CSV table of C-alpha atoms and ligand atoms in Angstrom, one decimal:
chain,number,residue,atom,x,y,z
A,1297,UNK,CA,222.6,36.4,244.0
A,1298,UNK,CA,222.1,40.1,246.0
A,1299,UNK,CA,225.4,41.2,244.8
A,1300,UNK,CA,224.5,40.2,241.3
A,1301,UNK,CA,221.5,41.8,241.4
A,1302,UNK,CA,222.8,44.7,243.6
A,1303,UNK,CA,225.5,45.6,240.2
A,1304,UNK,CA,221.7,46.5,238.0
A,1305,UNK,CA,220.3,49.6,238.4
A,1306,UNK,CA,216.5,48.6,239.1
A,1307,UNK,CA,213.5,50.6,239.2
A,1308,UNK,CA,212.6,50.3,243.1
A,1309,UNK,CA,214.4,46.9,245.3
A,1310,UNK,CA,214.2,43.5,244.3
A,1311,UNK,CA,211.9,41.4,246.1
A,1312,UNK,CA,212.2,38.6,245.0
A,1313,UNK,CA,214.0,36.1,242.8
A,1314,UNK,CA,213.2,32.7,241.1
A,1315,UNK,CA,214.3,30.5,238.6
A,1316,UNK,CA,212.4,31.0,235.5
A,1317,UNK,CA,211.3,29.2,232.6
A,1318,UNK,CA,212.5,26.1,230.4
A,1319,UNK,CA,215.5,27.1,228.4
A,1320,UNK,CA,217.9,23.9,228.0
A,1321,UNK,CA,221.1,26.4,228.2
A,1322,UNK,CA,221.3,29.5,230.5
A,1323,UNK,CA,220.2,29.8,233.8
A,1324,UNK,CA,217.0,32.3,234.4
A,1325,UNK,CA,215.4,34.0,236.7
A,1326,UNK,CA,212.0,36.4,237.5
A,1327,UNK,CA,213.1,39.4,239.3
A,1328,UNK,CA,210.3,41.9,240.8
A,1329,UNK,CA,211.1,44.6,242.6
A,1330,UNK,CA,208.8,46.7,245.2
A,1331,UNK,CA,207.8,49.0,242.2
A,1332,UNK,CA,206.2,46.2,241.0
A,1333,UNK,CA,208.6,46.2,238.0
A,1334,UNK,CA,209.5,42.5,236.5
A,1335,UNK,CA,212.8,41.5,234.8
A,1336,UNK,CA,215.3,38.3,233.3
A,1337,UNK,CA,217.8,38.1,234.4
A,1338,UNK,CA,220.4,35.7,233.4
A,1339,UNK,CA,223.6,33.9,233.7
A,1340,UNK,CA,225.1,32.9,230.5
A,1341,UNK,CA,226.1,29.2,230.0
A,1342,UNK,CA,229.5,29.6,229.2
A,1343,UNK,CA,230.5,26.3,228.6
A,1344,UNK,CA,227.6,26.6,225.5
A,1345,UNK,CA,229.2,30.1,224.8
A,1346,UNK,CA,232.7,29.4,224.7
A,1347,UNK,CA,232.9,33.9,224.2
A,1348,UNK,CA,230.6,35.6,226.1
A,1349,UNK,CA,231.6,38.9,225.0
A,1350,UNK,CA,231.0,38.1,221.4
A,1351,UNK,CA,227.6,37.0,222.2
A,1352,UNK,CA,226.6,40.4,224.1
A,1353,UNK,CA,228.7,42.2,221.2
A,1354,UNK,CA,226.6,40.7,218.8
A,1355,UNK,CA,223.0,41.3,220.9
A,1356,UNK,CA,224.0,45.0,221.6
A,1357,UNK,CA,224.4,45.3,218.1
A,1358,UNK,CA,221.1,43.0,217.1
A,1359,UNK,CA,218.3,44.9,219.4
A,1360,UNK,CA,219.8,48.2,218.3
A,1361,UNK,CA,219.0,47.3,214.8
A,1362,UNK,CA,215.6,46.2,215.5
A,1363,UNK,CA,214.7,49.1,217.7
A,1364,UNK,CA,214.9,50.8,214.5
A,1365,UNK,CA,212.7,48.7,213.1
A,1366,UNK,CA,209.1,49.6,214.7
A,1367,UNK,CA,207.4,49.6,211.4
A,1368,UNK,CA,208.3,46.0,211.2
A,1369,UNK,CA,208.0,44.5,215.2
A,1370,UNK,CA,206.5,45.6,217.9
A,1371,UNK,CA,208.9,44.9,220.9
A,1372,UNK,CA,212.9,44.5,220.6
A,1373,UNK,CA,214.4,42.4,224.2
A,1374,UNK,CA,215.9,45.5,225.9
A,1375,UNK,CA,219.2,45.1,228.3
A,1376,UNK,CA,219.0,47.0,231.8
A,1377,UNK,CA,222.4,48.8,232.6
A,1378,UNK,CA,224.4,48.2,235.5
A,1379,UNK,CA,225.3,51.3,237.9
A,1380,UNK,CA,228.3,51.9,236.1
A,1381,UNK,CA,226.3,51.9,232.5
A,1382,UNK,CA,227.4,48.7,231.0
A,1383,UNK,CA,225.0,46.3,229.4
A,1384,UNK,CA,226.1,43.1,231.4
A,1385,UNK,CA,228.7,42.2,233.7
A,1386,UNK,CA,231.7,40.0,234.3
A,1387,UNK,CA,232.0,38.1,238.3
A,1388,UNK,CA,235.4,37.6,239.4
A,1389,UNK,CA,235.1,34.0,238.5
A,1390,UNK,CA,234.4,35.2,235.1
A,1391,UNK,CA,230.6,34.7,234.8
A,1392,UNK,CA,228.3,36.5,232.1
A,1393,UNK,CA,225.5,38.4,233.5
A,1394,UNK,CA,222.7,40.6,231.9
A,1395,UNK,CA,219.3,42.0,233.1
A,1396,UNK,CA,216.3,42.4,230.4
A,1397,UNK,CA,213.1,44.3,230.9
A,1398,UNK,CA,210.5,41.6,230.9
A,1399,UNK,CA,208.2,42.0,228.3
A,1400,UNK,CA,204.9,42.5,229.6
A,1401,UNK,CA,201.5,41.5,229.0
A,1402,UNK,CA,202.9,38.3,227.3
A,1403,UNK,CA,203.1,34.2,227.1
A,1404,UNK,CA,205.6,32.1,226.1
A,1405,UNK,CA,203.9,28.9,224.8
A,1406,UNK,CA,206.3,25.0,224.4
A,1407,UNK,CA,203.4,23.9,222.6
A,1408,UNK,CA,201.0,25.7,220.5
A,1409,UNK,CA,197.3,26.0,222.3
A,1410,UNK,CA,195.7,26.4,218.7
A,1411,UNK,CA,196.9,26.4,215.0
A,1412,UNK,CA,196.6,30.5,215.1
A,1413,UNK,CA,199.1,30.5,217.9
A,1414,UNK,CA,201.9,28.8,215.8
A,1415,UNK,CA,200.9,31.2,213.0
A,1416,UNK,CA,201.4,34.1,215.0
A,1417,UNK,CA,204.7,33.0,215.7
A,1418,UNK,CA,205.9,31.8,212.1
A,1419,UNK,CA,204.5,35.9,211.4
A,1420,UNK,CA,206.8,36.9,214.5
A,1421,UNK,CA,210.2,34.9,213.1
A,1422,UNK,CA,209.2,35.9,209.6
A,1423,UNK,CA,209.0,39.8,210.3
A,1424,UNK,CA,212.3,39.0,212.5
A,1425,UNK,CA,214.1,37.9,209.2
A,1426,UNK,CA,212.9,41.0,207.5
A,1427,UNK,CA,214.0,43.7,210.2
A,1428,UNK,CA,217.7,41.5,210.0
A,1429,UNK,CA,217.5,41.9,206.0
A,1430,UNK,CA,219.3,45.0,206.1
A,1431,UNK,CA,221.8,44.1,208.8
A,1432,UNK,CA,225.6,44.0,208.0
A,1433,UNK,CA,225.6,40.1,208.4
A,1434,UNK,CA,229.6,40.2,208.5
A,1435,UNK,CA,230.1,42.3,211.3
A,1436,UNK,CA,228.6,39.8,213.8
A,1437,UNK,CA,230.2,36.9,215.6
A,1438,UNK,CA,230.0,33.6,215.2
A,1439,UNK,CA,228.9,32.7,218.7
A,1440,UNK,CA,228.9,29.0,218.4
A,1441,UNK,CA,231.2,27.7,215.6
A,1442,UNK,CA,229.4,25.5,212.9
A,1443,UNK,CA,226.1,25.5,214.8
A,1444,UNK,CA,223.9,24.6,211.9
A,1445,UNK,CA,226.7,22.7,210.2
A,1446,UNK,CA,224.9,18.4,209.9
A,1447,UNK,CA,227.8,17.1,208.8
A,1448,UNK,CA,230.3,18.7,211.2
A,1449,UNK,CA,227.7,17.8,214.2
A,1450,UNK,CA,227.4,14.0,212.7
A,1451,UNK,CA,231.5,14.0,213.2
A,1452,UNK,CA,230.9,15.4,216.7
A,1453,UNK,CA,228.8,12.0,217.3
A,1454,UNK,CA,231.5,10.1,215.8
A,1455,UNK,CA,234.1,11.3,218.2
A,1456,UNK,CA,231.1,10.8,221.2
A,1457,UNK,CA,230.8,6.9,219.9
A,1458,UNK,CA,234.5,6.6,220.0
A,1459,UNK,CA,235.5,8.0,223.3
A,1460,UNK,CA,231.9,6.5,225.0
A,1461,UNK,CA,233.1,9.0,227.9
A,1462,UNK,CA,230.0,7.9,230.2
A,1463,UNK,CA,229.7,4.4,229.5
A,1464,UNK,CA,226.3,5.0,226.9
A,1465,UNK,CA,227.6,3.5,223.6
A,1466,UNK,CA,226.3,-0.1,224.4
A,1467,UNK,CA,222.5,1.2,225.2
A,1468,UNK,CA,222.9,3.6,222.6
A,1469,UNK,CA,223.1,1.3,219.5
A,1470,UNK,CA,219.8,1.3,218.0
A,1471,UNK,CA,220.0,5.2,217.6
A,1472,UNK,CA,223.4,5.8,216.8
A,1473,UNK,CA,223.4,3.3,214.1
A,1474,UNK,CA,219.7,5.0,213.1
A,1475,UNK,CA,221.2,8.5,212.8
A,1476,UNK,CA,224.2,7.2,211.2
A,1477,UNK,CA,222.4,5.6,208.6
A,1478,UNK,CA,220.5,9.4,207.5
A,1479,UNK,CA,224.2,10.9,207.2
A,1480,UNK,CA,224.2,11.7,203.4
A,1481,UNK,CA,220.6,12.7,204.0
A,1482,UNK,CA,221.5,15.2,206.3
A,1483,UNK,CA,224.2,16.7,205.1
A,1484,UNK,CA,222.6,17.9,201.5
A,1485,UNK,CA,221.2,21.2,202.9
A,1486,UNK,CA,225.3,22.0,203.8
A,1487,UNK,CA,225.9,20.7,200.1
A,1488,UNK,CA,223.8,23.7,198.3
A,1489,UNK,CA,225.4,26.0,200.8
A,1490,UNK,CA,228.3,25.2,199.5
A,1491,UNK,CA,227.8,24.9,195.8
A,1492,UNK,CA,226.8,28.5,196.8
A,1493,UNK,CA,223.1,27.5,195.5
A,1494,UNK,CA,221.6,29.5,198.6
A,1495,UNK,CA,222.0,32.9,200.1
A,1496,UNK,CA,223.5,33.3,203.9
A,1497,UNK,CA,221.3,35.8,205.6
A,1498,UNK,CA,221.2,36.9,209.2
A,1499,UNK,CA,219.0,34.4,211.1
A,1500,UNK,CA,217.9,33.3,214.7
A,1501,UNK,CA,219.3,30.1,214.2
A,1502,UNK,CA,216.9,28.6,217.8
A,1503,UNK,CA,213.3,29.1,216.4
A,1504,UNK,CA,211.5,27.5,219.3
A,1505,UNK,CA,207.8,28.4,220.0
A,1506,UNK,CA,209.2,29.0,223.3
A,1507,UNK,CA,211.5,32.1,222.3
A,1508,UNK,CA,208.7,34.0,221.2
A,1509,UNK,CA,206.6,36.5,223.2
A,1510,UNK,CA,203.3,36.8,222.2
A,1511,UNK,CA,200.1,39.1,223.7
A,1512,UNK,CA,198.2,37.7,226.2
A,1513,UNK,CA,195.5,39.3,224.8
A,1514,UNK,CA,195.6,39.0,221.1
A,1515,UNK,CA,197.8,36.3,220.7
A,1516,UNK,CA,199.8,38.3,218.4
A,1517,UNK,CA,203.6,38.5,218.0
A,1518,UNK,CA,205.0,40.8,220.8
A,1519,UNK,CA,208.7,40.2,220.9
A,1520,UNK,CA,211.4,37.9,219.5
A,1521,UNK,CA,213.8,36.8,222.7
A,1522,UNK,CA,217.1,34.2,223.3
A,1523,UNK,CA,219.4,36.6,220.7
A,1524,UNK,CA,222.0,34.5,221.7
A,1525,UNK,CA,222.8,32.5,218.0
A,1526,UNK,CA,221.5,35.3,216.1
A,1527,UNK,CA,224.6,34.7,213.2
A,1528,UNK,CA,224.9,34.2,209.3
A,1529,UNK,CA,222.5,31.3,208.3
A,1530,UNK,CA,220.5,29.6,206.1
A,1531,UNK,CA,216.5,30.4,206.0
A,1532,UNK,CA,215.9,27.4,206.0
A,1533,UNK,CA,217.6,26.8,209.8
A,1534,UNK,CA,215.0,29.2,211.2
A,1535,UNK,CA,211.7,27.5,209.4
A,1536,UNK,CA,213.1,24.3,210.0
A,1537,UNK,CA,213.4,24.6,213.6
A,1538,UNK,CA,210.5,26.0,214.0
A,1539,UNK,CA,208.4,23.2,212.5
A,1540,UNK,CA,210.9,20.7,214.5
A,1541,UNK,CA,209.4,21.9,218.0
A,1542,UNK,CA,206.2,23.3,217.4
A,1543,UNK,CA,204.5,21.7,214.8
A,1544,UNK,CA,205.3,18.1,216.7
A,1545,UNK,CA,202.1,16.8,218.7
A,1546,UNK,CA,204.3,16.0,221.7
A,1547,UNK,CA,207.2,17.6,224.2
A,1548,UNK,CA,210.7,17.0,222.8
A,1549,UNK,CA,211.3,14.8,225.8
A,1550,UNK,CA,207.5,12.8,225.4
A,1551,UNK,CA,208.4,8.7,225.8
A,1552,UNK,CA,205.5,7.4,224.9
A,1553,UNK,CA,206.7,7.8,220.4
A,1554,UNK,CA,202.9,6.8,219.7
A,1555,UNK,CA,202.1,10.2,220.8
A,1556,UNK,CA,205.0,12.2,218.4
A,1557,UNK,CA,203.5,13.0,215.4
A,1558,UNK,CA,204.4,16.0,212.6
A,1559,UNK,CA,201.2,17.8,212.3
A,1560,UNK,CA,200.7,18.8,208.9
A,1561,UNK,CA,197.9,20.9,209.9
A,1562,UNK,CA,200.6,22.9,212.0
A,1563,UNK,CA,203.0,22.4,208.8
A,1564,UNK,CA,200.6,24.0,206.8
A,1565,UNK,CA,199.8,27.1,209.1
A,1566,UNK,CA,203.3,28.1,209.9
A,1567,UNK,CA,204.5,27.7,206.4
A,1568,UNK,CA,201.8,30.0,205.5
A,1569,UNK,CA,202.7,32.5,208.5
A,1570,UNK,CA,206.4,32.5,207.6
A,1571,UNK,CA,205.7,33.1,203.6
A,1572,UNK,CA,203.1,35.8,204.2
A,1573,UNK,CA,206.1,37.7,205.4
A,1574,UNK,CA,209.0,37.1,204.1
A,1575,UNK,CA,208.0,35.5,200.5
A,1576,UNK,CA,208.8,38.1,198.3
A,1577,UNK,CA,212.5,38.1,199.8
A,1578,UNK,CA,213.6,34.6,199.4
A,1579,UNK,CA,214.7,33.3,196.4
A,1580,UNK,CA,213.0,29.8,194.7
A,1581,UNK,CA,215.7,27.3,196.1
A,1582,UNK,CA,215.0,29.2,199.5
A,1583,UNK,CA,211.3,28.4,199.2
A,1584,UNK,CA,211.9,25.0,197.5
A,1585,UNK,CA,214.5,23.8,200.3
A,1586,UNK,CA,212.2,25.0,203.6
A,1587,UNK,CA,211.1,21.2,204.1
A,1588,UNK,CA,214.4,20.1,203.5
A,1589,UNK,CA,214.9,23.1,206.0
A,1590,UNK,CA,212.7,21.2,208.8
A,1591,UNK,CA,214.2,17.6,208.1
A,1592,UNK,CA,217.3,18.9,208.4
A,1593,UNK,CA,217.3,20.6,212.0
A,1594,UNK,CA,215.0,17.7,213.5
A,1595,UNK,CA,217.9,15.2,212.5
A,1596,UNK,CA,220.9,17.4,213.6
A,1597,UNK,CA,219.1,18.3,216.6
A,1598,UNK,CA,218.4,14.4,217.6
A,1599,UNK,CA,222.2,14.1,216.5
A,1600,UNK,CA,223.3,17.1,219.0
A,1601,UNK,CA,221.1,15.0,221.6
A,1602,UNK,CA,222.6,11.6,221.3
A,1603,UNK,CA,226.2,12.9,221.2
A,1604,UNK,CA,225.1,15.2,224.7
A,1605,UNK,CA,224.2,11.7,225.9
A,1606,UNK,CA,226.8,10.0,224.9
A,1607,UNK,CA,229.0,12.1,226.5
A,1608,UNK,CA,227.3,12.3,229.9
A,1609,UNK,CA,225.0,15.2,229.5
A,1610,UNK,CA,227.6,18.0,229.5
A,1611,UNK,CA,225.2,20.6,227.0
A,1612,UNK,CA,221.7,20.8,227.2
A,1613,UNK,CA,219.9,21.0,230.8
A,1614,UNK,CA,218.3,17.6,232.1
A,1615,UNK,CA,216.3,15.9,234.2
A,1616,UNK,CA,217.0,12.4,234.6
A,1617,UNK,CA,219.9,10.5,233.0
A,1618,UNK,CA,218.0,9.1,229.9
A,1619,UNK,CA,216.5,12.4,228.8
A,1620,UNK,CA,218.3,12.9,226.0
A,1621,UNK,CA,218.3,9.9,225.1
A,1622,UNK,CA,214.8,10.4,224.7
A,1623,UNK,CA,214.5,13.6,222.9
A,1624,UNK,CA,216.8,12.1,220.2
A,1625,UNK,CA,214.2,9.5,220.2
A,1626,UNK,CA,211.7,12.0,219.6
A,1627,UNK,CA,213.5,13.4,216.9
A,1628,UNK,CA,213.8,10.2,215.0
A,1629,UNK,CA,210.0,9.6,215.3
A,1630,UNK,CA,209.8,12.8,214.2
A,1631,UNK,CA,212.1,12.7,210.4
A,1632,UNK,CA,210.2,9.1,210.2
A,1633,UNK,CA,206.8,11.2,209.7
A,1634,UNK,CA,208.6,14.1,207.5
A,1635,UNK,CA,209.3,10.9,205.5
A,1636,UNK,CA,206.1,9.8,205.2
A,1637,UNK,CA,204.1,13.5,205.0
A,1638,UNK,CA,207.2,13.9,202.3
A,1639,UNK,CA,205.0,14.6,199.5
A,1640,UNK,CA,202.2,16.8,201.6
A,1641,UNK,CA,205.2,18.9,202.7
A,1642,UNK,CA,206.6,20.2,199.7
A,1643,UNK,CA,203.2,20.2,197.8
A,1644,UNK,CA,201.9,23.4,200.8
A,1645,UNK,CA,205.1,25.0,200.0
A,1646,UNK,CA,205.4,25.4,196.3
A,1647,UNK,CA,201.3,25.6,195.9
A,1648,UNK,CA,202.6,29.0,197.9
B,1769,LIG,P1,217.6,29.7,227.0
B,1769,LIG,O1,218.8,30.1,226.1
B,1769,LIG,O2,218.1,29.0,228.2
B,1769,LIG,O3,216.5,29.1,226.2
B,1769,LIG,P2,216.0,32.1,227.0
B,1769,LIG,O4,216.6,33.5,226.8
B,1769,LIG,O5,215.2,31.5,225.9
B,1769,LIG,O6,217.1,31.1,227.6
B,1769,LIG,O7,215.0,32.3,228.3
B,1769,LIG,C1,214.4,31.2,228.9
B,1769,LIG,C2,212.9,31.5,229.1
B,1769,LIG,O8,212.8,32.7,229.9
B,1769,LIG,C3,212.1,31.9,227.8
B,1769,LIG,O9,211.7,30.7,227.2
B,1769,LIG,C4,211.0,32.8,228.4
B,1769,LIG,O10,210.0,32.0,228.9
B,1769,LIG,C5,211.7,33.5,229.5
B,1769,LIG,N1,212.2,34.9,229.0
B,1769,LIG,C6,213.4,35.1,228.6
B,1769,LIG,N2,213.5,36.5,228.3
B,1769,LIG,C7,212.4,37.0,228.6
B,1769,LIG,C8,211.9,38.4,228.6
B,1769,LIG,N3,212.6,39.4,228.2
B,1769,LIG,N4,210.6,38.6,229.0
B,1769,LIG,C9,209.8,37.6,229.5
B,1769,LIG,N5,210.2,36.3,229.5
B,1769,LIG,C10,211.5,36.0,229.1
B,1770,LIG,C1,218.5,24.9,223.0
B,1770,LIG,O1,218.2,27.7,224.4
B,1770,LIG,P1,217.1,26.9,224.0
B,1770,LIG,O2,216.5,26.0,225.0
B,1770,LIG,O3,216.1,27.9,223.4
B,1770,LIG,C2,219.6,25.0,221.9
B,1770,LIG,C3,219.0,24.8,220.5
B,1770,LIG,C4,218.3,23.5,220.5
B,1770,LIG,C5,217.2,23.4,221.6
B,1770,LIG,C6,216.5,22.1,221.6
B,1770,LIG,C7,222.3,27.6,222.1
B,1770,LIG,O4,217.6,26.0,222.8
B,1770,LIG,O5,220.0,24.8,219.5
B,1770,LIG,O6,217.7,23.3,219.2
B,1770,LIG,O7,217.8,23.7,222.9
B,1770,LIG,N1,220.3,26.2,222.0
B,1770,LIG,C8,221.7,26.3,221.9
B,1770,LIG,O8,215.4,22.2,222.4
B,1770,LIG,O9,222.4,25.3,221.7
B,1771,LIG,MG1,215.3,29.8,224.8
């Protein structure tokens, strides 16, 4: 770790390291240095990120954007140069690393602590969409291929179930035949996409409360962070996942399903959030398709779960064996209450 952090060219010496926060994909840490100066840094999974170039290539070119865009957001994640001036760097081995300046003054919530929290951060991704309006979508890279692609991640499962690589199939049944049995349902967002019935903008694609910064103080939106799937998208990915992790009333990974809920108070509040900012840019199948939006991402992301499970954990970061087992579990409980608030949910978006 000192000749990682030796290669960054830090305001006074590093006192101390730690791993940091609850990411399920790179590995973080809190620096602070004898200046009393914090910063992230981070080691890219590159087994998520199968080009680790791309996905600095397309940061670099991201932040610079939104440093333009002060009239917008407040804060932009900033990259700390190395001594020789690059913006990350490349161990022998062929590791990914990269310092940001920690942005200060700020908390970084899983769950919201009031409704006006999760407000604040629909207002943070929905300013984040507008600064990205006017971004040349085609010059990025597509980091991870078909990330937001249902049906393409359904056929990921299908190849999981068939190969059983860890031996999970058999305990597995219930919810591999329960996400099997949504397939059509999920894969109708990917349908007007392709009938060319909604717009590709450039979107954030991982809308967790937990990659927004917001003021300690004020609570309000500081800084947008984890640029890592920042790629051509559909709207409704970003709202959907949004309402997928934040406006549940448990963790992702909660056992007890009594306790997961959708909160349609939470519903309600971010979908008013999001639209106060971005409204006027989206077009009516946009607006009309943002539940369909949430549905969506809570089944493909309980899909992407199982199939990590399935295949012995090899993707997102765990726990215990069973844990994502559980979050697809989670998931499930959670499309069973979109099912049921069906009506509710598309009634607070098109009153709008
Ligand atoms: P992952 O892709 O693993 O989710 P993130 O980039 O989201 O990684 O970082 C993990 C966590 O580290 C975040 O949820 C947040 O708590 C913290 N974090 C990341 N970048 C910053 C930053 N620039 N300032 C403060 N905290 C940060
Ligand atoms: C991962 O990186 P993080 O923890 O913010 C994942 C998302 C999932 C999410 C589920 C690059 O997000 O797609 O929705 O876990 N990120 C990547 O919690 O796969
Ligand atoms: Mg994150």
């Amino acid at each position: 770790m000192e000749n990682i952090i030796r290669v960054f060219y830090t305001d006074g010496q590093v006192i101390n390291c730690a791993r940091y926060g609850n990411g399920h994909i790179n590995e973080t840490y809190l620096l602070s240095t004898n200046h009393s100066h914090l910063y992230i840094l981070q080691k890219l999974n590159k087994n998520v990120f199968p080009d680790c170039e791309c996905v600095m290539d397309n940061i670099i070119a991201v932040t610079s954007h939104l440093k333009k865009k002060s009239n917008i957001i407040k804060q932009t994640l900033t990259l700390v140069p190395t001594r020789n001036g690059d913006l990350y760097y490349v161990t022998e081995t062929g590791d990914f690393w990269r310092l940001y300046e920690f942005v200060n003054n700020s908390i970084c919530l899983d769950s919201p602590e009031s409704p006006d929290d999760f407000r604040q951060s629909a207002i943070a991704y929905g300013q984040f969409q507008n600064a990205l309006a006017d971004f040349p979508a085609e010059t990025l890279n597509e980091t991870i291929s078909r990330f937001h692609d249902t049906p393409s991640r359904f056929e990921q499962l299908k190849c999981a179930v068939s190969e059983d690589r860890a031996g999970r199939v058999k305990t597995s049944r219930r919810e591999i035949d329960a996400f099997f049995a949504r397939e059509q349902e999920g894969a109708i967002l990917a349908g007007l996409l392709q009938k060319g019935e909604l717009p590709l903008r450039v979107t954030h694609n991982d809308t967790k409360l937990n990659n927004v910064m917001l003021d300690d103080v004020n609570r309000k939106p500081l800084c947008v962070i984890d640029l890592d799937t920042v790629m051509p998208g559909l709207v409704a990915y970003d709202f959907g996942d949004s309402i997928r992790f934040g406006a549940s009333t448990a963790a992702e990974d909660e056992q007890d399903l009594e306790k997961v809920r959708l909160s349609i108070e939470l519903f309600q509040v971010y979908s008013a959030g999001f639209l106060s900012e971005c409204y006027s840019n989206l077009t009516t199948v946009e607006i009309e398709t943002l539940p369909l939006g949430a549905k969506t991402m809570t089944l493909e992301c309980g899909v992407r779960f199982l199939t990590d499970h399935l295949n012995g954990d090899i993707y997102f970061r765990t726990a215990y064996p069973t844990q994502n087992l559980i979050r697809c579990r989670t998931q499930l409980k959670l499309v069973e209450e979109m099912d049921k608030n069906w009506q509710e949910m598309n009634h607070i978006i098109q009153i709008r």
